[in-house]
XYZ file of C-alpha atoms in Angstrom:
720
model
C -15.721 -17.211 -13.405
C -14.152 -13.948 -14.650
C -10.649 -15.148 -13.474
C -9.226 -17.993 -15.949
C -5.624 -17.452 -14.573
C -4.752 -21.183 -15.110
C -5.982 -20.827 -19.151
C -3.237 -18.106 -19.369
C -0.237 -19.426 -17.171
C 1.137 -21.179 -20.080
C 1.191 -18.639 -22.941
C 2.339 -16.330 -20.172
C 5.022 -17.932 -18.966
C 6.261 -18.390 -22.217
C 5.699 -15.308 -23.611
C 7.776 -13.581 -20.402
C 10.592 -16.299 -20.437
C 10.943 -16.048 -24.330
C 11.152 -11.990 -24.137
C 14.780 -12.965 -22.847
C 16.020 -14.019 -26.359
C 14.404 -10.553 -28.383
C 16.956 -8.558 -30.487
C 16.847 -4.827 -29.915
C 17.945 -1.531 -30.359
C 18.805 0.740 -27.301
C 16.615 1.627 -25.077
C 15.634 1.734 -21.371
C 15.033 -1.100 -18.415
C 14.911 -1.920 -15.191
C 18.245 -2.847 -15.157
C 20.877 -0.270 -15.925
C 24.513 -1.179 -17.103
C 26.955 -1.112 -14.551
C 29.376 1.299 -16.815
C 26.755 3.914 -16.857
C 26.978 3.781 -12.899
C 30.239 4.260 -13.015
C 29.994 7.369 -15.063
C 27.894 8.779 -12.502
C 29.623 11.586 -10.216
C 28.918 11.710 -6.094
C 26.813 14.936 -6.786
C 24.515 12.930 -8.599
C 24.062 9.750 -6.596
C 23.641 11.972 -3.685
C 21.119 13.729 -4.742
C 18.339 11.921 -5.718
C 14.922 13.328 -7.240
C 11.351 13.604 -5.863
C 8.290 15.331 -6.829
C 5.660 14.129 -4.379
C 6.851 16.251 -1.522
C 5.882 19.506 -2.750
C 4.360 18.450 -6.107
C 7.448 20.128 -7.861
C 10.603 18.768 -9.226
C 13.261 18.891 -6.038
C 16.280 17.118 -4.726
C 15.459 15.136 -1.396
C 17.989 17.070 0.687
C 15.738 20.462 -0.029
C 12.393 18.704 0.386
C 10.189 20.410 2.800
C 8.964 16.465 4.976
C 9.957 13.632 5.722
C 10.441 11.666 2.327
C 12.291 9.374 0.202
C 12.905 8.180 -2.678
C 13.835 4.906 -4.040
C 15.654 4.724 -7.747
C 15.124 1.955 -10.291
C 18.718 1.073 -10.074
C 18.132 0.387 -6.221
C 15.441 -1.482 -6.927
C 16.712 -3.910 -9.148
C 19.996 -4.309 -7.476
C 18.505 -5.244 -4.248
C 16.696 -7.814 -6.001
C 13.105 -7.395 -5.072
C 11.009 -9.104 -6.714
C 7.697 -6.945 -6.214
C 6.610 -3.547 -5.724
C 5.503 -3.621 -1.783
C 8.823 -6.186 -1.365
C 10.826 -2.831 -2.768
C 9.260 -0.620 0.003
C 11.579 -2.683 2.527
C 14.346 -0.556 1.251
C 12.592 2.478 2.658
C 12.704 4.083 6.073
C 9.958 4.197 7.996
C 7.798 1.753 6.097
C 6.531 -1.581 8.195
C 6.157 -4.442 5.730
C 5.283 -7.939 6.353
C 5.014 -10.741 4.649
C 1.625 -12.864 4.610
C 2.092 -15.268 1.833
C 4.643 -15.610 -1.006
C 4.378 -12.245 -2.839
C 1.626 -10.839 -0.650
C 1.987 -8.378 1.922
C 0.609 -5.824 4.957
C 2.499 -2.337 4.159
C 1.980 0.643 6.886
C 3.814 3.860 7.041
C 4.879 4.360 10.632
C 2.413 2.004 11.787
C -0.755 2.757 13.949
C -2.258 -0.605 12.798
C -5.132 -2.293 14.068
C -5.048 0.837 16.930
C -8.735 -0.784 18.140
C -6.870 -4.391 18.846
C -9.739 -7.056 19.024
C -11.184 -6.679 15.574
C -11.653 -8.805 12.820
C -8.186 -8.689 9.757
C -10.172 -6.143 7.738
C -10.079 -3.468 10.533
C -6.326 -4.398 10.650
C -5.388 -3.321 6.953
C -4.172 -0.003 6.087
C -6.827 2.395 5.283
C -4.518 5.714 6.123
C -1.594 5.549 3.226
C -2.702 6.630 -0.223
C -1.027 4.890 -3.004
C -0.848 6.388 -5.960
C 1.001 5.146 -9.612
C 1.726 8.710 -11.457
C -0.388 10.908 -9.288
C -3.331 8.770 -10.132
C -4.991 7.238 -6.780
C -4.937 3.156 -7.175
C -6.916 3.124 -3.418
C -9.788 0.278 -2.834
C -13.154 2.452 -2.128
C -14.808 -0.706 -0.842
C -13.487 -0.723 3.076
C -10.316 1.522 2.289
C -6.423 0.022 1.484
C -4.600 -1.091 -1.214
C -5.027 -4.176 -2.791
C -1.124 -4.291 -3.900
C -1.826 -7.513 -6.135
C -4.148 -5.313 -8.218
C -1.628 -3.063 -9.501
C -1.454 -3.171 -13.488
C 2.276 -1.968 -13.514
C 5.193 -3.752 -12.069
C 8.642 -3.594 -11.462
C 10.225 -3.283 -15.514
C 7.841 0.052 -15.656
C 8.477 2.170 -12.696
C 11.497 5.149 -12.429
C 11.356 5.162 -8.690
C 9.204 5.190 -6.123
C 8.786 8.274 -3.713
C 7.299 7.937 -0.251
C 6.248 10.825 1.526
C 5.686 10.020 5.389
C 3.291 12.419 7.383
C 0.095 13.910 6.769
C 0.006 15.165 3.093
C -3.959 14.999 2.235
C -3.798 18.569 1.168
C -1.024 18.015 -1.547
C -3.041 14.805 -2.673
C -6.336 14.336 -0.959
C -8.276 12.318 1.419
C -6.653 8.847 2.659
C -3.155 10.205 2.685
C -3.557 10.540 6.231
C 0.028 8.871 7.411
C 1.549 9.122 4.044
C 1.480 9.016 -0.001
C 3.240 6.146 -1.973
C 4.154 7.357 -5.148
C 4.997 5.005 -8.014
C 6.382 6.790 -10.985
C 6.602 5.004 -14.252
C 9.385 5.570 -16.835
C 9.477 7.799 -19.852
C 11.694 7.519 -22.759
C 14.211 10.074 -24.074
C 15.656 8.412 -27.200
C 14.748 7.784 -30.504
C 13.579 4.606 -32.371
C 12.747 1.099 -30.899
C 13.333 0.259 -27.554
C 13.108 -2.967 -25.536
C 13.519 -4.910 -22.428
C 12.970 -8.216 -20.917
C 13.638 -9.424 -16.890
C 12.707 -12.860 -15.792
C 13.529 -15.046 -13.042
C 12.096 -18.210 -11.490
C 12.696 -19.877 -7.616
C 12.055 -23.636 -8.633
C 8.288 -24.548 -6.993
C 8.255 -21.232 -5.267
C 8.012 -18.156 -7.504
C 8.050 -17.193 -11.230
C 8.062 -13.726 -12.421
C 8.599 -12.550 -15.858
C 8.147 -8.674 -17.550
C 8.474 -7.071 -20.706
C 8.403 -3.789 -22.427
C 8.888 -2.580 -25.810
C 8.556 0.723 -27.445
C 9.387 3.236 -30.236
C 10.320 6.898 -30.131
C 9.086 8.665 -33.430
C 11.145 10.952 -32.441
C 12.451 13.048 -29.480
C 9.360 14.282 -28.558
C 6.585 11.295 -28.941
C 7.225 7.601 -27.243
C 5.198 4.604 -27.359
C 5.902 1.896 -24.743
C 3.688 -1.404 -24.312
C 4.505 -3.330 -21.214
C 3.203 -6.961 -19.580
C 3.826 -8.530 -16.130
C 3.462 -11.639 -15.058
C 3.587 -13.605 -11.834
C 2.809 -16.883 -10.405
C 3.630 -17.621 -6.465
C 2.946 -21.071 -4.460
C 2.645 -20.750 -0.848
C 5.692 -21.494 1.369
C 3.443 -23.292 3.619
C 0.580 -25.749 3.741
C -1.053 -25.100 6.771
C -4.082 -22.934 7.788
C -4.425 -21.419 11.216
C -8.174 -21.950 12.416
C -9.662 -19.196 14.549
C -12.214 -21.482 16.555
C -9.604 -24.614 17.034
C -6.864 -21.874 17.984
C -4.670 -25.075 15.870
C -2.901 -24.929 12.444
C -3.317 -27.730 10.263
C -3.668 -28.772 6.490
C -7.106 -30.663 6.641
C -9.547 -28.907 5.122
C -12.338 -32.012 4.995
C -13.921 -30.589 7.878
C -14.234 -27.376 6.285
C -18.044 -27.080 4.448
C -17.280 -26.088 1.095
C -13.859 -26.049 0.885
C -13.140 -26.500 -2.686
C -15.357 -23.355 -2.935
C -13.365 -21.315 -0.480
C -10.138 -22.790 -1.330
C -9.830 -24.126 -5.084
C -6.377 -24.010 -4.901
C -4.692 -24.858 -1.203
C -1.010 -24.115 -2.783
C -1.847 -21.077 -4.554
C -0.339 -17.694 -3.111
C -0.452 -15.189 -5.933
C -1.302 -15.534 -9.782
C -1.401 -11.906 -11.384
C -0.731 -10.489 -14.716
C -0.988 -7.054 -15.950
C -0.765 -5.227 -19.147
C 0.011 -1.823 -20.031
C 0.491 0.946 -22.873
C 2.215 4.572 -22.073
C 2.184 7.261 -24.590
C 4.520 10.122 -23.660
C 4.271 13.445 -25.728
C 6.682 16.596 -24.945
C 6.672 19.402 -27.097
C 8.738 21.381 -25.058
C 9.374 22.557 -21.500
C 5.594 23.910 -21.382
C 3.359 21.358 -23.026
C 3.717 17.860 -22.177
C 0.838 15.000 -22.460
C 1.199 11.881 -21.056
C -1.574 8.913 -21.883
C -1.521 5.365 -20.067
C -4.247 2.857 -20.197
C -4.214 -1.107 -19.009
C -6.034 -4.033 -17.465
C -5.110 -6.302 -14.485
C -6.107 -9.724 -13.690
C -5.181 -11.522 -10.271
C -6.344 -14.310 -7.480
C -4.716 -14.742 -4.534
C -4.681 -16.225 -0.926
C -3.628 -13.605 1.583
C -4.990 -12.122 4.989
C -7.796 -9.787 4.619
C -11.826 -11.207 4.881
C -12.171 -14.746 5.882
C -14.378 -16.443 8.266
C -12.352 -19.647 9.016
C -8.953 -18.677 8.958
C -7.209 -15.297 8.277
C -6.129 -16.554 4.563
C -8.959 -16.198 2.004
C -9.307 -16.601 -1.779
C -9.059 -13.028 -2.944
C -9.344 -11.589 -6.856
C -9.327 -8.561 -8.889
C -9.949 -7.695 -12.582
C -9.818 -4.528 -13.548
C -8.990 -1.713 -16.546
C -8.054 1.841 -16.283
C -7.521 4.898 -18.665
C -5.427 8.118 -17.632
C -4.810 11.357 -19.049
C -2.519 13.984 -18.131
C -1.066 17.317 -19.588
C 0.807 20.639 -18.481
C 0.206 23.183 -20.698
C 1.502 26.487 -19.589
C 1.381 25.864 -16.376
C -2.117 24.564 -16.284
C -1.881 20.699 -15.508
C -4.871 18.482 -15.731
C -5.483 14.565 -14.848
C -8.437 12.521 -15.811
C -9.132 8.724 -15.187
C -11.106 6.147 -15.097
C -11.227 2.433 -13.396
C -13.598 -0.228 -13.719
C -13.785 -3.838 -12.773
C -14.875 -6.753 -10.923
C -13.837 -8.431 -7.303
C -14.528 -10.884 -5.193
C -13.530 -11.568 -1.052
C -13.444 -14.643 0.337
C -14.127 -16.855 -2.612
C -16.274 -16.413 -5.701
C -19.766 -16.650 -5.025
C -19.220 -14.920 -1.359
C -18.659 -11.181 -1.363
C -18.920 -9.985 -4.838
C -18.734 -6.638 -5.928
C -18.195 -4.371 -9.389
C -16.708 -0.887 -9.119
C -16.271 2.238 -11.450
C -13.811 5.149 -9.908
C -13.775 8.388 -12.124
C -11.415 11.395 -11.142
C -10.663 14.496 -12.584
C -7.926 17.177 -11.475
C -7.022 20.481 -12.755
C -4.236 22.817 -10.671
C -2.573 25.878 -12.000
C 1.180 27.204 -11.297
C 1.176 30.595 -10.899
C 4.785 31.944 -10.669
C 3.905 35.443 -8.898
C 7.691 36.054 -8.068
C 11.096 34.657 -8.451
C 10.392 33.592 -4.495
C 6.449 33.310 -4.516
C 4.240 30.508 -6.012
C 0.773 29.906 -5.788
C -0.942 26.752 -6.975
C -4.871 26.226 -7.097
C -6.061 22.893 -7.333
C -9.844 21.410 -7.806
C -10.706 17.756 -7.798
C -13.617 15.883 -8.670
C -14.145 12.272 -7.836
C -17.195 9.543 -8.512
C -16.908 6.208 -7.008
C -19.735 3.688 -7.660
C -20.193 0.160 -6.482
C -22.587 -3.080 -7.036
C -22.531 -5.181 -3.871
C -24.824 -7.408 -1.772
C -27.854 -6.240 -4.033
C -27.061 -2.564 -3.141
C -26.027 0.126 -5.832
C -24.624 3.196 -4.390
C -22.392 6.283 -5.191
C -20.173 8.915 -3.365
C -19.111 12.027 -5.225
C -16.397 13.928 -3.807
C -15.642 17.798 -4.522
C -12.542 19.522 -3.360
C -10.110 22.811 -3.763
C -7.027 23.328 -2.704
C -4.094 26.230 -2.313
C -0.427 25.749 -1.518
C 1.560 28.401 -1.284
C 5.270 28.318 -1.920
C 6.867 31.333 -0.042
C 11.554 31.738 -0.477
C 11.119 34.413 2.515
C 14.844 34.653 2.528
C 17.991 32.860 0.566
C 17.995 30.097 3.587
C 14.399 30.346 4.998
C 11.547 28.775 2.942
C 7.751 28.831 4.149
C 4.957 26.305 2.845
C 1.469 26.348 3.470
C -1.623 24.273 1.800
C -5.168 23.935 2.898
C -7.550 21.601 1.535
C -11.423 21.536 1.874
C -13.452 17.920 0.657
C -17.142 18.108 0.534
C -18.600 14.196 0.328
C -22.199 14.017 -1.126
C -23.413 11.429 1.312
C -21.836 12.861 4.895
C -23.241 16.265 6.306
C -19.744 18.007 7.081
C -17.143 19.790 4.527
C -13.279 18.543 6.282
C -10.460 20.855 6.364
C -7.005 19.497 5.699
C -3.901 21.789 6.260
C -0.109 21.883 6.098
C 2.443 24.617 6.943
C 5.845 24.086 6.603
C 9.057 25.613 7.126
C 12.683 25.056 5.726
C 15.930 26.543 7.186
C 19.427 25.970 5.795
C 21.729 26.844 8.269
C 24.644 26.256 5.658
C 24.836 24.896 2.009
C 25.227 21.408 3.768
C 22.573 21.474 6.567
C 18.764 22.212 6.443
C 16.456 22.257 9.503
C 12.800 21.549 8.744
C 9.501 21.846 10.589
C 6.456 20.472 9.604
C 2.309 21.310 11.357
C -0.373 19.197 9.452
C -3.501 17.541 9.526
C -5.168 14.787 7.007
C -8.331 13.098 6.945
C -9.575 10.077 5.403
C -11.998 9.577 2.593
C -15.683 8.378 2.962
C -15.628 4.465 1.847
C -18.730 2.703 0.133
C -19.179 -0.153 2.370
C -19.258 1.811 6.020
C -21.334 4.724 4.551
C -23.605 3.196 2.220
C -24.030 -0.460 2.455
C -27.317 -2.131 3.151
C -28.016 -5.497 3.654
C -30.495 -7.944 5.267
C -30.813 -11.934 4.840
C -32.512 -14.201 6.701
C -31.185 -17.259 8.436
C -32.730 -20.517 9.878
C -31.473 -21.945 12.896
C -32.718 -25.315 12.046
C -32.971 -27.175 15.499
C -35.095 -30.067 13.866
C -33.648 -29.673 10.347
C -33.545 -27.225 7.431
C -36.522 -25.224 7.176
C -37.757 -25.772 10.909
C -36.651 -22.406 12.186
C -36.133 -20.545 14.114
C -35.252 -17.979 12.138
C -33.378 -14.882 12.743
C -32.586 -11.816 10.529
C -28.926 -10.459 9.923
C -28.840 -6.785 9.413
C -26.006 -4.521 8.204
C -26.216 -0.858 7.364
C -23.826 2.280 6.899
C -23.669 5.152 8.340
C -23.826 8.565 6.903
C -23.071 10.465 10.290
C -19.717 9.297 10.521
C -16.852 11.308 11.149
C -13.974 10.493 9.244
C -10.510 9.300 10.419
C -8.007 11.881 10.524
C -4.276 12.271 12.094
C -2.562 15.613 12.992
C 1.097 15.577 12.637
C 3.745 17.725 14.363
C 7.391 16.563 12.895
C 10.622 18.495 12.931
C 13.762 17.517 10.889
C 17.565 17.473 10.236
C 19.541 16.783 7.054
C 23.317 17.172 6.727
C 26.090 16.072 4.293
C 28.541 15.599 6.913
C 31.148 14.695 4.033
C 31.186 14.890 0.407
C 30.048 11.535 0.433
C 28.512 10.813 3.715
C 24.479 12.204 4.298
C 22.164 12.081 7.555
C 18.529 12.547 7.561
C 16.991 12.477 11.000
C 12.836 13.371 11.657
C 11.283 13.364 14.928
C 7.603 12.898 15.029
C 4.490 13.216 16.946
C 1.081 12.194 15.230
C -2.096 11.574 16.937
C -5.010 9.589 15.327
C -8.885 10.335 16.049
C -12.147 8.551 14.584
C -11.517 5.454 13.838
C -15.067 3.555 12.835
C -15.482 -0.303 13.054
C -18.380 -2.647 12.459
C -20.026 -2.693 15.712
C -23.180 -4.835 16.856
C -25.852 -2.084 17.728
C -28.785 -4.418 18.352
C -30.036 -7.626 19.340
C -33.527 -8.890 19.985
C -34.486 -12.225 21.096
C -37.572 -14.766 20.524
C -38.675 -17.794 22.151
C -38.168 -21.168 20.988
C -40.543 -22.989 21.985
C -38.916 -26.296 22.130
C -38.033 -28.383 25.372
C -34.846 -28.714 26.354
C -32.006 -29.439 25.324
C -33.079 -26.412 23.208
C -32.350 -22.606 24.353
C -35.742 -20.926 25.990
C -34.612 -17.865 23.471
C -32.546 -17.359 20.395
C -31.590 -13.893 18.584
C -34.460 -12.776 16.148
C -33.207 -9.910 15.024
C -29.294 -8.642 15.054
C -28.206 -5.100 13.514
C -24.615 -4.264 13.082
C -23.892 -0.968 11.621
C -20.518 1.289 11.511
C -19.754 3.698 14.169
C -17.039 5.890 15.164
C -14.792 4.503 18.357
C -13.835 7.044 21.577
C -10.088 5.674 20.894
C -7.352 8.204 20.356
C -3.646 7.101 19.521
C -0.596 9.011 20.013
C 2.489 8.162 18.422
C 6.096 9.516 19.595
C 8.868 8.264 16.895
C 12.286 9.020 16.030
C 13.519 7.907 12.041
C 17.389 7.925 11.626
C 18.847 7.213 7.996
C 22.138 7.660 6.531
C 23.723 7.476 2.961
C 27.678 6.797 2.652
C 29.064 6.800 -0.748
C 32.417 6.047 -1.264
C 32.330 5.772 -4.780
C 30.693 4.510 -8.019
C 31.467 1.154 -6.725
C 29.990 0.893 -3.175
C 27.249 2.755 -1.638
C 25.844 1.583 1.935
C 22.602 2.954 3.262
C 21.687 2.301 6.791
C 17.955 3.366 8.621
C 16.061 2.837 11.808
C 12.920 3.571 12.885
C 12.032 3.953 16.759
C 8.891 4.680 17.996
C 6.347 4.538 20.793
C 1.897 4.462 20.884
C -0.284 5.069 23.547
C -3.939 4.037 23.115
C -6.793 5.750 25.051
C -10.242 4.604 25.336
C -9.526 0.924 23.280
C -12.998 -0.653 23.150
C -12.685 -4.021 24.963
C -14.689 -6.050 21.859
C -17.716 -4.501 19.590
C -19.193 -7.422 18.436
C -20.274 -9.403 22.146
C -23.507 -9.571 23.807
C -24.844 -7.228 26.284
C -22.688 -7.241 29.180
C -22.901 -4.046 31.598
C -26.246 -1.843 31.560
C -28.626 0.436 29.423
C -25.991 2.732 28.967
C -23.200 0.514 28.131
C -24.317 -2.561 26.728
C -21.906 -3.363 23.774
C -18.831 -2.910 25.090
C -18.079 -0.628 22.329
C -17.878 2.704 24.958
C -16.002 -0.065 27.315
C -12.582 0.966 26.690
C -9.328 0.710 28.692
C -5.534 2.594 27.881
C -2.816 0.520 27.326
C 0.770 0.987 24.973
C -0.125 0.053 21.450
C 1.489 -3.073 20.871
C 0.774 -4.181 16.781
C 3.294 -1.764 15.793
C 7.048 -2.728 16.403
C 8.995 -0.633 18.696
C 11.850 -0.320 16.180
C 12.384 -1.381 12.545
C 14.499 -0.615 9.627
C 16.967 -2.076 7.256
C 20.046 -1.623 5.585
C 21.324 -1.371 1.751
C 24.508 -2.150 0.510
C 25.976 -2.223 -2.681
C 29.509 -3.571 -4.260
C 30.521 -3.391 -8.034
C 33.882 -4.580 -8.194
C 34.241 -4.579 -11.764
C 31.625 -3.054 -14.838
C 30.488 -7.022 -15.444
C 29.849 -7.970 -11.518
C 27.766 -6.335 -8.867
C 26.673 -7.776 -5.576
C 24.043 -6.683 -3.090
C 23.271 -6.689 0.170
C 20.105 -5.762 1.808
C 18.571 -6.441 4.976
C 14.835 -5.667 6.718
C 13.925 -5.920 10.343
C 11.398 -5.560 12.937
C 11.051 -5.994 16.782
C 8.882 -8.570 18.554
C 5.232 -7.066 18.809
C 1.800 -8.668 19.837
C -1.074 -8.625 16.833
C -4.505 -9.495 17.937
C -8.170 -10.453 17.083
C -11.709 -10.455 17.972
C -11.411 -13.743 18.753
C -8.650 -13.467 21.343
C -11.335 -11.745 23.629
C -12.540 -15.772 23.858
C -9.564 -17.558 24.934
C -6.021 -16.924 25.336
C -3.881 -17.670 21.995
C 0.036 -16.540 21.043
C -0.695 -16.890 17.252
C -0.154 -12.913 17.238
C 3.012 -13.273 19.198
C 4.925 -11.804 16.220
C 8.982 -12.630 16.998
C 11.756 -10.035 16.419
C 12.989 -10.935 12.736
C 16.189 -10.191 10.597
C 15.653 -10.793 7.225
C 18.564 -10.710 5.023
C 18.704 -10.679 1.100
C 21.545 -10.340 -1.399
C 21.629 -10.520 -5.111
C 25.005 -10.970 -7.416
C 24.731 -10.381 -10.952
C 27.093 -10.799 -13.667
C 27.017 -9.494 -17.124
C 27.745 -11.590 -19.712
C 27.595 -9.353 -23.135
C 26.709 -5.657 -22.896
C 23.004 -6.239 -23.220
C 22.453 -9.545 -21.387
C 23.270 -9.741 -17.326
C 22.696 -13.135 -15.234
C 21.988 -13.073 -11.536
C 21.307 -15.101 -8.517
C 19.070 -13.686 -6.058
C 18.509 -15.073 -2.759
C 15.695 -13.789 -0.320
C 15.550 -14.686 3.159
C 19.301 -16.045 3.116
C 19.408 -17.176 6.195
C 16.110 -19.220 6.170
C 14.078 -17.633 8.809
C 10.467 -19.186 8.972
C 8.975 -17.137 11.359
C 5.358 -15.831 11.023
C 5.306 -12.574 10.076
C 1.691 -11.780 10.522
C -1.450 -12.697 12.727
C -1.993 -16.531 11.619
C -0.152 -15.833 8.290
C 1.982 -18.896 6.078
C 5.423 -18.880 7.790
C 8.034 -17.601 5.436
C 11.132 -19.709 3.707
C 14.309 -18.702 1.997
C 13.794 -18.526 -1.828
C 16.574 -19.224 -4.572
C 15.746 -16.824 -7.929
C 17.641 -17.773 -10.641
C 17.245 -14.884 -13.154
C 18.107 -12.889 -16.423
C 17.475 -9.472 -17.815
C 17.994 -8.862 -21.696
C 18.446 -4.913 -21.955
C 19.899 -2.777 -25.349
């Protein structure tokens, strides 16, 4: 077994907790001294930097798209203990917990638009997640394995979220947006170190450590490590066939194989190395490398219950440079993963990316940025090895037409060697400053998904024995699964109108209205079934399947979403900050398939139900969701934070709901309140009490997932 997590637990815990007593010299860390924040001006607190909105540094107020930046100070003060949980601080992001530390994350929604699907099709395959512009996407069937991120909160400078179709800037899979995690870059000479650890007895252990050295002000080396061990809040499993919750696994075949540790929610670690070199304003070099290992019970793929045991181990190398306007990035990622249980669906993967761009400043008002991309992905899975090569070119034009009127456009062409068609994405943006304090923005864009390995390339066949009279007696049937290289890639077309204003020196408001339309989703579909006579007398059936063919097919459905996001930022002083936000949306879906894996029911022209569709309002995305962030620092030693997240009641579906009525997908409306109180004992040492889910709400947030629980965490951070 490649996942030797239990053997590492004791060592990693000792290292993480022991790091709290490190003696170090001035440096950086996840926690920033309150004294530093007391010295920040209102302008510095109001104007947060973002790069992902236009691929150049600017403050969020001037960004031409719907975007948000969560700073490391906000993350640390909020008490968020993982990267996906920190996204609950961002407007327009839906974050639902499936088991302790495992989350389903969507930008604006559009989740499970086909309704009667498996848990796999309910995952977010439309949002691109990156670390320092390096994609950390899973190209097997799409989506992000959040537990597989090698970094943790201690490594982060900020998290930038761009909502909307931005594939012209970042490539395929940035269909509903991009989440770009920006890591920290030290800027001081000499050694630096920071440690952070917290524990909720019987539930959660988190430890982080970063140490480094600045040879001078230009060259810095950092090594970091992170560890998380989380137990489930629940002891129940939801069983699809019986539509019941039970902790009894005795009737599950090979239960010890499928669920080797029923109490496990997540067990992971990561180790990273960073080298940052900045010769001058025109020349910089960043090198990062690392590895991670994770095992979890989460909602992804499982034949028995929504929760399955999954694991992933990987290594990466990333090199990025900027030399007099020419930017390059080369990365390589390789690893092994299993889904459902080890010995089930296993695969090895290799991914290589290369990007070259040039920032061409034609005048003070006009810049052009051409970019060229190459990506190679390779998977070994189900006795099949296949690869996908992607070639892409894009250009971005940024023109300051007038002092208060900015125009920006981008176009990108992606060619996948396994698909016949090339795919074009575009973005047309405009901002107009009504005054120095108010800005209007408009955007029209279209983005497409990438080509994933399983839907396009899988080729798998297995013969099963129905064993009417014992093993080997037959009759036998063949199960075939094949990819489809004639698939059309999913796309979203977006129209967006936004308004930002500083109502006063310490109060800002951001409003964006959007309409987005989703087309060409694909799904795992039964396409053929032939029958054979059994030759057995009653009560045996006279005919049984002989050959069952499944493949991936495009769905005729379209989903149109209308929505509005409003967020505010009120900073009375460096002592008090309040940031509420809310999103209201409504989605209509046309031609929802009534079932994709059912037997023939109609006629030769409509045999498998995929085109036997109906129209309905989309119910899987909550109609209202949002949150708040409130921080109060009564003195330089004390900090009190209250943050919350909420979503309205909604209904999730599964393919089993076609066979019987169930209420497990009825997700109740929920309000989560979190609080962190921190006290700085001495300048380098801070202790804190961190309470997640303060009211103790136990309602489930996802179809058949674990109940949630209050988590009382005690922690300390040590940062010179």
